[in-house]
Amino acid sequence: MLYTPEQILIRDTAKDFARQRIAPHAARWERDGFDRRELLSEIGKLGLMGVCVPPEWDGAGADFVSYVLATEAIAEADSGICNMVNVHNSPVCAALCEYGTREQKERYLRPLARGEIFGAFLLTEPEAGSDAGALQARAVRVGGEYIIKGTKQFITSGRTADIAMILAVTEPEAGRKGISCFITPTKNPGYVVVREEDKLGHRNCDTCQIAFEDMKVPASDMLGEPGAGYRIALANLNSGRIGVAAQAVGVARAALDSAVRYSRERHTFGKPIIDHQAIGFKLAEMATQVEAAHQLTLHAAQMKDAGLPCLKEASMAKLNASEVAERVCSEAIQVHGGYGFLNDFPVEKFYRDARVFRLYEGTSEVQKLVIGREL
């Protein structure tokens, strides 16, 4: 597709920032840590923490294709940081835009869009991942408050976030129609970070287990109507899957670029290894796969922008891009030979980071189920 001037501007803004401010430091940050909030604030000043939020709420007011292009650009530098940006944008900001009251938008959406505070999405539980209807967290109303009890697992930005978007059961007998959504500060008493997970990849984002120990949430912090939580979660499902596809494309492209650079520099038998057909063909296949995943992701994003149903397309993009990312990152290591196995070169990090794309926002197996049903 041909991009509009606005889409190009947002893509290039994200790419320039990522290359200058993130990429040179990402590997060191994994080892030594860094101030995540400071970095996210910088990203917010560029308008990338509220890409699709209307300007009236201090967002960039851009389309979803622009969001996808920005996602790819940031993921090329570090997909863990990109994941924090994505969760903040969608579902947190997206859900507030669609379901928030004016007071909630003033209190939460406006500073979120500016990148002054940060959001997390608390859906997954130790025994409830893709099956959102199996949630065990409970929210019981007592006067003007809800008391929330339960545990959430694999929460991106669980420690960093100021605002939590929480799915909890308010009417157990109503099944999925008894799940409600809350948008509330993490400083509320009872929000407890149990632990920050030690992960294979995405080490630059905090992935946490969160416990609600009689956490008190004002009734005014319910997002949407009682029982609307499952619908709110599903409404942002396509956005999340397209976002993960874009992350995967970004990482795959970074691995491809590294492999091309190395193959130009590395010489065997008197010439660069890129001139050997075995390597040249491998790179050609990798490049074709990355471009195909990119286009499939853009197609799903365009359909979303057009207001068209895109459940199948979002799942196809996510399935394809996540599988391509792992395959391309593995091949990039192969091109590097033994050096690809060392953390002196970036491809080992790309390989670690790529593995999770087949897991979150619905595993590859779940995507196949969705696509099959749509067929």
Coordinates of N, CA and C in Angstrom, one line a residue, residues 59-271:
G59 N -4.6 13.2 22.3 CA -4.0 12.1 21.5 C -3.5 12.6 20.2
A60 N -2.9 11.8 19.4 CA -2.4 12.1 18.1 C -3.5 12.1 17.0
G61 N -4.6 11.4 17.3 CA -5.7 11.4 16.4 C -5.4 10.7 15.1
A62 N -4.4 9.8 15.1 CA -4.0 9.1 13.8 C -4.9 7.8 13.6
D63 N -4.7 7.2 12.4 CA -5.4 6.0 12.1 C -4.7 4.8 12.6
F64 N -5.3 3.6 12.4 CA -4.7 2.4 13.0 C -3.5 1.9 12.2
V65 N -3.5 2.2 10.9 CA -2.3 1.9 10.1 C -1.1 2.6 10.6
S66 N -1.3 3.9 11.0 CA -0.2 4.6 11.6 C 0.3 4.0 12.8
Y67 N -0.6 3.5 13.6 CA -0.2 2.8 14.9 C 0.6 1.5 14.6
V68 N 0.2 0.8 13.5 CA 0.9 -0.4 13.1 C 2.3 -0.1 12.7
L69 N 2.5 1.0 11.9 CA 3.8 1.4 11.4 C 4.7 1.8 12.6
A70 N 4.1 2.5 13.5 CA 4.9 3.0 14.7 C 5.3 1.7 15.5
T71 N 4.4 0.8 15.6 CA 4.7 -0.4 16.4 C 5.8 -1.2 15.8
E72 N 5.8 -1.4 14.5 CA 6.9 -2.1 13.8 C 8.2 -1.4 14.0
A73 N 8.2 -0.1 14.0 CA 9.4 0.7 14.1 C 10.0 0.5 15.5
I74 N 9.2 0.6 16.5 CA 9.7 0.5 17.9 C 10.1 -0.9 18.2
A75 N 9.4 -1.9 17.7 CA 9.7 -3.3 17.9 C 11.0 -3.7 17.2
E76 N 11.4 -3.0 16.2 CA 12.7 -3.3 15.5 C 13.8 -3.0 16.5
A77 N 13.6 -2.0 17.4 CA 14.6 -1.6 18.4 C 14.5 -2.5 19.6
D78 N 13.3 -2.7 20.2 CA 13.1 -3.6 21.3 C 11.7 -3.9 21.5
S79 N 11.3 -5.2 21.3 CA 9.9 -5.6 21.3 C 9.3 -5.6 22.7
G80 N 10.2 -5.7 23.8 CA 9.6 -5.6 25.1 C 9.1 -4.2 25.5
I81 N 9.9 -3.2 25.1 CA 9.4 -1.8 25.3 C 8.2 -1.6 24.4
C82 N 8.3 -2.1 23.2 CA 7.1 -1.9 22.3 C 5.9 -2.5 22.9
N83 N 6.0 -3.7 23.6 CA 4.8 -4.3 24.2 C 4.2 -3.4 25.2
M84 N 5.0 -2.7 26.0 CA 4.5 -1.8 27.0 C 3.7 -0.6 26.3
V85 N 4.3 -0.1 25.2 CA 3.6 0.9 24.5 C 2.3 0.4 23.9
N86 N 2.3 -0.8 23.4 CA 1.1 -1.3 22.7 C -0.1 -1.5 23.7
V87 N 0.2 -2.2 24.9 CA -0.8 -2.4 25.9 C -1.4 -1.1 26.3
H88 N -0.6 -0.1 26.5 CA -1.0 1.2 26.9 C -2.0 1.8 25.9
N89 N -1.6 1.7 24.6 CA -2.4 2.3 23.5 C -3.7 1.5 23.4
S90 N -3.6 0.2 23.3 CA -4.7 -0.7 23.1 C -4.5 -2.0 23.8
P91 N -5.3 -2.4 24.8 CA -6.6 -1.9 25.0 C -6.9 -0.7 25.9
V92 N -5.9 -0.2 26.7 CA -6.2 0.7 27.7 C -6.8 2.0 27.2
C93 N -6.1 2.7 26.3 CA -6.6 4.0 25.8 C -7.8 3.7 24.9
A94 N -7.7 2.7 24.1 CA -8.8 2.4 23.1 C -10.1 2.1 23.9
A95 N -10.0 1.4 24.9 CA -11.3 1.1 25.7 C -11.8 2.3 26.4
L96 N -10.9 3.2 26.9 CA -11.4 4.4 27.5 C -12.1 5.3 26.4
C97 N -11.5 5.3 25.2 CA -12.1 6.2 24.2 C -13.5 5.7 23.9
E98 N -13.7 4.4 23.8 CA -15.0 3.9 23.4 C -16.0 3.8 24.5
Y99 N -15.6 3.4 25.7 CA -16.5 3.1 26.8 C -16.4 4.1 28.0
G100 N -15.4 4.9 28.0 CA -15.3 5.8 29.2 C -16.3 6.9 29.3
T101 N -16.6 7.3 30.5 CA -17.4 8.5 30.7 C -16.6 9.7 30.5
R102 N -17.2 10.8 30.4 CA -16.4 12.1 30.3 C -15.5 12.3 31.5
E103 N -16.0 12.0 32.7 CA -15.1 12.1 33.9 C -13.9 11.2 33.8
Q104 N -14.2 9.9 33.4 CA -13.1 9.0 33.3 C -12.0 9.4 32.2
K105 N -12.5 10.0 31.1 CA -11.6 10.4 30.1 C -10.8 11.6 30.6
E106 N -11.4 12.5 31.3 CA -10.7 13.7 31.9 C -9.6 13.2 32.9
R107 N -10.0 12.3 33.7 CA -9.2 11.8 34.8 C -8.0 10.9 34.3
Y108 N -8.4 10.0 33.4 CA -7.4 9.0 33.0 C -6.9 9.1 31.6
L109 N -7.9 9.2 30.6 CA -7.5 9.2 29.2 C -6.5 10.3 28.8
R110 N -6.8 11.5 29.3 CA -6.0 12.6 28.9 C -4.6 12.5 29.3
P111 N -4.3 12.2 30.6 CA -2.8 12.0 30.9 C -2.2 10.7 30.3
L112 N -3.0 9.7 30.1 CA -2.5 8.5 29.5 C -2.1 8.8 28.0
A113 N -2.9 9.6 27.3 CA -2.5 9.9 25.9 C -1.3 10.8 25.8
R114 N -1.1 11.6 26.8 CA 0.1 12.4 26.9 C 1.4 11.7 27.3
G115 N 1.2 10.5 27.9 CA 2.3 9.7 28.4 C 2.8 10.2 29.7
E116 N 1.9 10.8 30.5 CA 2.2 11.3 31.8 C 2.0 10.2 32.9
I117 N 1.1 9.3 32.6 CA 0.8 8.1 33.4 C 0.7 6.9 32.4
F118 N 0.8 5.7 33.0 CA 0.9 4.5 32.1 C -0.1 3.5 32.5
G119 N -0.6 2.7 31.5 CA -1.6 1.7 31.8 C -1.2 0.3 31.6
A120 N -2.0 -0.6 32.3 CA -1.8 -2.0 32.1 C -3.1 -2.7 32.0
F121 N -3.2 -3.9 31.4 CA -4.4 -4.6 31.1 C -4.3 -5.9 31.9
L122 N -5.3 -6.1 32.9 CA -5.2 -7.2 33.8 C -6.4 -8.2 33.4
L123 N -6.1 -9.1 32.5 CA -7.1 -10.1 32.1 C -6.7 -11.5 32.5
T124 N -5.5 -11.9 32.1 CA -5.0 -13.3 32.2 C -4.8 -13.7 33.7
E125 N -5.2 -14.9 34.0 CA -5.1 -15.4 35.4 C -4.3 -16.7 35.3
P126 N -3.8 -17.2 36.4 CA -3.1 -18.5 36.4 C -3.8 -19.6 35.8
E127 N -5.2 -19.6 35.9 CA -6.0 -20.7 35.3 C -6.9 -20.2 34.2
A128 N -6.7 -19.0 33.7 CA -7.6 -18.5 32.7 C -6.8 -17.6 31.8
G129 N -6.4 -18.1 30.6 CA -5.7 -17.3 29.6 C -6.6 -17.0 28.4
S130 N -6.6 -17.9 27.4 CA -7.4 -17.7 26.2 C -8.9 -17.8 26.5
D131 N -9.2 -18.6 27.6 CA -10.6 -18.8 28.0 C -10.9 -17.7 29.0
A132 N -11.3 -16.5 28.5 CA -11.6 -15.4 29.4 C -12.8 -15.7 30.2
G133 N -13.7 -16.6 29.8 CA -14.9 -16.8 30.5 C -14.7 -17.6 31.8
A134 N -13.4 -18.1 32.0 CA -13.1 -18.9 33.2 C -12.4 -18.0 34.3
L135 N -12.6 -16.7 34.2 CA -12.0 -15.8 35.2 C -12.5 -16.2 36.6
Q136 N -11.5 -16.1 37.6 CA -11.8 -16.3 39.0 C -11.8 -15.1 39.9
A137 N -11.2 -14.0 39.4 CA -11.1 -12.8 40.2 C -12.5 -12.3 40.4
R138 N -12.8 -11.9 41.6 CA -14.2 -11.5 42.0 C -14.2 -10.0 42.5
A139 N -15.3 -9.3 42.1 CA -15.5 -7.9 42.5 C -16.9 -7.9 43.1
V140 N -16.9 -7.6 44.4 CA -18.2 -7.5 45.2 C -18.5 -6.1 45.6
R141 N -19.7 -5.7 45.3 CA -20.0 -4.3 45.6 C -20.4 -4.2 47.1
V142 N -19.8 -3.2 47.7 CA -20.1 -2.8 49.1 C -20.3 -1.3 49.2
G143 N -21.6 -0.9 49.2 CA -21.8 0.5 49.2 C -21.4 1.1 47.9
G144 N -20.6 2.2 48.0 CA -20.1 2.9 46.8 C -18.8 2.4 46.3
E145 N -18.4 1.2 46.7 CA -17.1 0.6 46.3 C -17.3 -0.9 45.8
Y146 N -16.3 -1.3 45.1 CA -16.2 -2.8 44.8 C -14.9 -3.3 45.5
I147 N -15.0 -4.4 46.1 CA -13.9 -5.1 46.7 C -13.4 -6.2 45.8
I148 N -12.2 -6.1 45.3 CA -11.7 -7.1 44.3 C -10.7 -8.0 45.0
K149 N -10.9 -9.3 44.7 CA -10.0 -10.3 45.2 C -9.6 -11.2 44.0
G150 N -8.4 -11.7 44.0 CA -8.0 -12.6 43.0 C -6.5 -12.4 42.6
T151 N -6.1 -13.1 41.5 CA -4.7 -13.0 41.1 C -4.7 -12.9 39.5
K152 N -3.8 -12.1 39.0 CA -3.6 -11.9 37.6 C -2.2 -12.3 37.3
Q153 N -2.0 -12.9 36.1 CA -0.7 -13.5 35.7 C -0.3 -12.9 34.3
F154 N 1.0 -12.8 34.1 CA 1.6 -12.3 32.9 C 1.2 -10.9 32.5
I155 N 1.2 -10.0 33.5 CA 0.7 -8.7 33.3 C 1.8 -7.7 32.8
T156 N 1.7 -7.3 31.6 CA 2.7 -6.3 31.1 C 2.6 -5.0 31.8
S157 N 3.7 -4.4 32.2 CA 3.7 -3.2 32.9 C 3.0 -3.2 34.3
G158 N 2.9 -4.5 34.8 CA 2.3 -4.6 36.1 C 2.8 -3.8 37.2
R159 N 4.1 -3.6 37.2 CA 4.8 -2.7 38.2 C 4.9 -1.3 37.8
T160 N 5.1 -1.1 36.5 CA 5.3 0.3 36.0 C 4.0 1.1 36.0
A161 N 2.9 0.4 35.7 CA 1.6 1.1 35.4 C 1.1 1.9 36.6
D162 N 0.5 3.1 36.2 CA -0.3 3.9 37.2 C -1.8 3.5 37.2
I163 N -2.2 3.1 36.0 CA -3.7 2.8 35.9 C -3.8 1.3 35.4
A164 N -4.7 0.6 36.1 CA -5.0 -0.8 35.8 C -6.4 -0.9 35.2
M165 N -6.5 -1.6 34.0 CA -7.7 -2.0 33.4 C -8.0 -3.4 33.8
I166 N -9.0 -3.7 34.7 CA -9.1 -4.9 35.3 C -10.4 -5.6 34.9
L167 N -10.3 -6.9 34.6 CA -11.5 -7.7 34.3 C -11.8 -8.6 35.5
A168 N -13.0 -8.5 36.1 CA -13.3 -9.3 37.3 C -14.8 -9.7 37.2
V169 N -15.1 -10.8 37.9 CA -16.5 -11.3 37.9 C -17.3 -10.6 38.9
T170 N -18.4 -9.9 38.5 CA -19.3 -9.3 39.5 C -20.6 -10.1 39.7
E171 N -21.0 -10.9 38.7 CA -22.2 -11.8 38.9 C -21.8 -13.2 38.5
P172 N -21.3 -14.0 39.4 CA -20.8 -15.3 39.0 C -21.9 -16.2 38.3
E173 N -23.1 -16.0 38.7 CA -24.2 -16.9 38.1 C -24.5 -16.5 36.6
A174 N -24.0 -15.4 36.2 CA -24.3 -14.9 34.8 C -23.3 -15.3 33.8
G175 N -22.3 -16.1 34.1 CA -21.3 -16.5 33.2 C -20.5 -15.3 32.6
R176 N -20.3 -15.4 31.3 CA -19.5 -14.3 30.6 C -20.2 -13.0 30.7
K177 N -21.5 -13.0 30.9 CA -22.3 -11.7 31.0 C -22.2 -11.1 32.4
G178 N -21.5 -11.9 33.3 CA -21.3 -11.4 34.7 C -19.9 -10.8 34.9
I179 N -19.1 -10.6 33.8 CA -17.8 -10.1 34.0 C -17.8 -8.5 33.7
S180 N -17.2 -7.8 34.6 CA -17.2 -6.3 34.5 C -15.8 -5.8 34.4
C181 N -15.7 -4.6 33.9 CA -14.4 -4.0 33.7 C -14.2 -2.8 34.5
F182 N -13.0 -2.6 35.1 CA -12.7 -1.5 36.0 C -11.5 -0.8 35.4
I183 N -11.4 0.6 35.6 CA -10.2 1.3 35.2 C -9.9 2.2 36.4
T184 N -8.8 1.9 37.1 CA -8.5 2.4 38.4 C -7.0 2.5 38.7
P185 N -6.6 3.4 39.6 CA -5.2 3.6 39.9 C -4.6 2.4 40.6
T186 N -3.4 2.0 40.3 CA -2.7 0.9 40.9 C -2.2 1.3 42.4
K187 N -2.3 2.6 42.7 CA -2.0 2.9 44.1 C -3.1 2.6 45.1
N188 N -4.2 2.2 44.6 CA -5.3 1.7 45.5 C -4.7 0.7 46.4
P189 N -5.0 0.8 47.7 CA -4.6 -0.3 48.7 C -5.2 -1.6 48.2
G190 N -4.3 -2.7 48.3 CA -4.7 -4.0 47.9 C -4.2 -4.4 46.5
Y191 N -3.6 -3.5 45.7 CA -2.9 -3.9 44.5 C -1.5 -4.2 44.8
V192 N -1.2 -5.5 44.7 CA 0.1 -6.0 45.2 C 0.8 -6.7 44.0
V193 N 2.1 -6.2 43.8 CA 2.9 -6.9 42.8 C 3.6 -8.1 43.5
V194 N 3.1 -9.3 43.2 CA 3.6 -10.5 43.9 C 5.1 -10.7 43.4
R195 N 5.3 -10.7 42.1 CA 6.6 -10.9 41.6 C 6.7 -10.4 40.2
E196 N 7.9 -10.1 39.8 CA 8.2 -9.7 38.4 C 8.9 -10.9 37.8
E197 N 8.3 -11.4 36.7 CA 8.8 -12.7 36.1 C 10.2 -12.6 35.4
D198 N 11.0 -13.6 35.5 CA 12.3 -13.7 34.9 C 12.0 -14.5 33.6
K199 N 12.2 -13.8 32.4 CA 11.7 -14.3 31.2 C 12.8 -14.7 30.2
L200 N 12.4 -15.5 29.2 CA 13.3 -15.8 28.1 C 13.7 -14.6 27.3
G201 N 12.6 -13.8 26.9 CA 12.8 -12.6 26.1 C 11.9 -11.5 26.7
H202 N 11.9 -10.4 26.0 CA 11.1 -9.2 26.4 C 11.5 -8.8 27.8
R203 N 12.8 -8.8 28.1 CA 13.3 -8.5 29.4 C 13.3 -7.1 29.8
N204 N 13.1 -6.2 28.8 CA 13.0 -4.8 29.1 C 11.6 -4.3 29.5
C205 N 10.6 -5.2 29.5 CA 9.3 -4.8 30.0 C 9.1 -5.7 31.3
D206 N 8.4 -5.1 32.2 CA 8.1 -5.8 33.5 C 6.8 -6.6 33.3
T207 N 6.9 -7.9 33.4 CA 5.8 -8.8 33.3 C 5.6 -9.4 34.7
C208 N 4.4 -9.2 35.3 CA 4.2 -9.4 36.7 C 3.0 -10.3 37.0
Q209 N 3.1 -10.9 38.2 CA 1.9 -11.5 38.8 C 1.4 -10.5 39.8
I210 N 0.1 -10.2 39.7 CA -0.6 -9.2 40.5 C -1.6 -9.9 41.4
A211 N -1.7 -9.5 42.7 CA -2.7 -10.0 43.6 C -3.6 -8.9 44.0
F212 N -4.9 -9.1 44.0 CA -5.8 -8.1 44.6 C -6.2 -8.6 46.0
E213 N -5.7 -7.9 47.0 CA -6.0 -8.3 48.4 C -7.0 -7.3 48.9
D214 N -8.3 -7.7 48.7 CA -9.4 -6.8 49.1 C -9.2 -5.4 48.6
M215 N -8.8 -5.3 47.3 CA -8.6 -4.0 46.7 C -9.9 -3.2 46.6
K216 N -9.9 -2.0 47.1 CA -11.1 -1.2 47.0 C -11.1 -0.3 45.8
V217 N -12.1 -0.4 45.0 CA -12.3 0.4 43.8 C -13.6 1.2 43.8
P218 N -13.6 2.5 43.7 CA -14.8 3.2 43.6 C -15.7 2.7 42.5
A219 N -17.0 2.7 42.8 CA -18.0 2.2 41.7 C -17.9 3.1 40.5
S220 N -17.5 4.3 40.6 CA -17.3 5.3 39.5 C -16.2 4.9 38.6
D221 N -15.3 3.9 39.0 CA -14.2 3.5 38.2 C -14.6 2.2 37.4
M222 N -15.9 1.8 37.4 CA -16.3 0.8 36.5 C -16.3 1.4 35.0
L223 N -15.7 0.6 34.1 CA -15.7 1.0 32.7 C -16.9 0.4 32.0
G224 N -17.8 1.2 31.4 CA -19.0 0.6 30.8 C -20.0 0.2 31.9
E225 N -20.9 -0.6 31.4 CA -22.0 -1.1 32.3 C -21.6 -2.3 33.1
P226 N -22.3 -2.6 34.2 CA -22.0 -3.9 34.9 C -22.2 -5.1 33.9
G227 N -21.3 -6.0 33.9 CA -21.5 -7.2 33.0 C -21.0 -7.0 31.6
A228 N -20.4 -5.8 31.3 CA -20.0 -5.5 29.9 C -18.5 -5.8 29.7
G229 N -17.8 -6.3 30.7 CA -16.4 -6.5 30.7 C -15.9 -7.4 29.6
Y230 N -16.6 -8.5 29.4 CA -16.2 -9.5 28.4 C -16.4 -8.9 27.0
R231 N -17.4 -8.1 26.8 CA -17.6 -7.4 25.5 C -16.6 -6.4 25.2
I232 N -16.2 -5.7 26.3 CA -15.1 -4.7 26.2 C -13.8 -5.3 25.8
A233 N -13.5 -6.5 26.4 CA -12.3 -7.2 26.1 C -12.3 -7.7 24.7
L234 N -13.4 -8.3 24.2 CA -13.5 -8.8 22.9 C -13.4 -7.6 21.8
A235 N -13.9 -6.5 22.2 CA -13.9 -5.3 21.2 C -12.5 -4.9 20.9
N236 N -11.6 -5.2 21.7 CA -10.2 -4.8 21.5 C -9.3 -6.0 21.1
L237 N -9.9 -7.1 20.9 CA -9.2 -8.3 20.6 C -8.5 -8.2 19.2
N238 N -9.2 -7.7 18.2 CA -8.6 -7.6 16.9 C -7.4 -6.6 16.9
S239 N -7.6 -5.5 17.6 CA -6.5 -4.5 17.7 C -5.3 -5.1 18.3
G240 N -5.5 -5.9 19.4 CA -4.3 -6.5 20.1 C -3.6 -7.5 19.2
R241 N -4.4 -8.3 18.4 CA -3.7 -9.3 17.6 C -3.0 -8.7 16.4
I242 N -3.6 -7.6 15.8 CA -2.9 -6.9 14.8 C -1.6 -6.2 15.3
G243 N -1.7 -5.7 16.6 CA -0.5 -5.1 17.2 C 0.6 -6.1 17.4
V244 N 0.2 -7.3 17.8 CA 1.3 -8.4 18.0 C 1.9 -8.7 16.7
A245 N 1.1 -8.8 15.6 CA 1.6 -9.1 14.3 C 2.6 -8.0 13.9
A246 N 2.3 -6.7 14.2 CA 3.2 -5.7 13.9 C 4.5 -5.8 14.7
Q247 N 4.4 -6.1 15.9 CA 5.6 -6.4 16.7 C 6.5 -7.4 16.1
A248 N 5.8 -8.5 15.7 CA 6.5 -9.7 15.1 C 7.2 -9.2 13.8
V249 N 6.5 -8.5 13.0 CA 7.1 -8.0 11.8 C 8.4 -7.1 12.1
G250 N 8.3 -6.3 13.1 CA 9.4 -5.4 13.4 C 10.6 -6.2 13.8
V251 N 10.4 -7.2 14.7 CA 11.5 -8.0 15.1 C 12.1 -8.8 14.0
A252 N 11.2 -9.4 13.1 CA 11.7 -10.2 12.0 C 12.5 -9.3 11.0
R253 N 12.1 -8.1 10.8 CA 12.8 -7.1 9.9 C 14.1 -6.8 10.5
A254 N 14.2 -6.6 11.8 CA 15.5 -6.3 12.5 C 16.5 -7.5 12.3
A255 N 15.9 -8.7 12.5 CA 16.8 -9.9 12.3 C 17.3 -10.0 10.9
L256 N 16.4 -9.7 9.9 CA 16.8 -9.8 8.5 C 17.8 -8.8 8.2
D257 N 17.6 -7.5 8.7 CA 18.6 -6.5 8.4 C 20.0 -6.9 9.0
S258 N 20.0 -7.4 10.2 CA 21.3 -7.9 10.8 C 21.9 -8.9 10.0
A259 N 21.1 -9.9 9.5 CA 21.7 -11.0 8.7 C 22.3 -10.4 7.3
V260 N 21.6 -9.5 6.7 CA 22.1 -8.9 5.5 C 23.4 -8.2 5.7
R261 N 23.4 -7.4 6.8 CA 24.7 -6.6 7.1 C 25.8 -7.6 7.3
Y262 N 25.6 -8.6 8.1 CA 26.7 -9.6 8.4 C 27.1 -10.3 7.1
S263 N 26.2 -10.7 6.3 CA 26.5 -11.4 5.1 C 27.3 -10.6 4.1
R264 N 27.2 -9.3 4.2 CA 28.0 -8.4 3.3 C 29.4 -8.3 3.8
E265 N 29.6 -8.4 5.2 CA 30.9 -8.1 5.8 C 31.7 -9.4 5.9
R266 N 31.0 -10.5 6.1 CA 31.7 -11.8 6.3 C 32.1 -12.4 5.0
H267 N 33.4 -12.7 4.9 CA 34.0 -13.3 3.6 C 34.4 -14.7 3.8
T268 N 34.1 -15.6 2.9 CA 34.6 -16.9 2.8 C 34.9 -17.3 1.3
F269 N 36.0 -18.0 1.1 CA 36.4 -18.4 -0.2 C 36.5 -17.2 -1.2
G270 N 37.0 -16.1 -0.6 CA 37.3 -14.9 -1.4 C 36.2 -14.0 -1.7
K271 N 35.0 -14.2 -1.1 CA 33.9 -13.2 -1.4 C 32.9 -13.2 -0.3

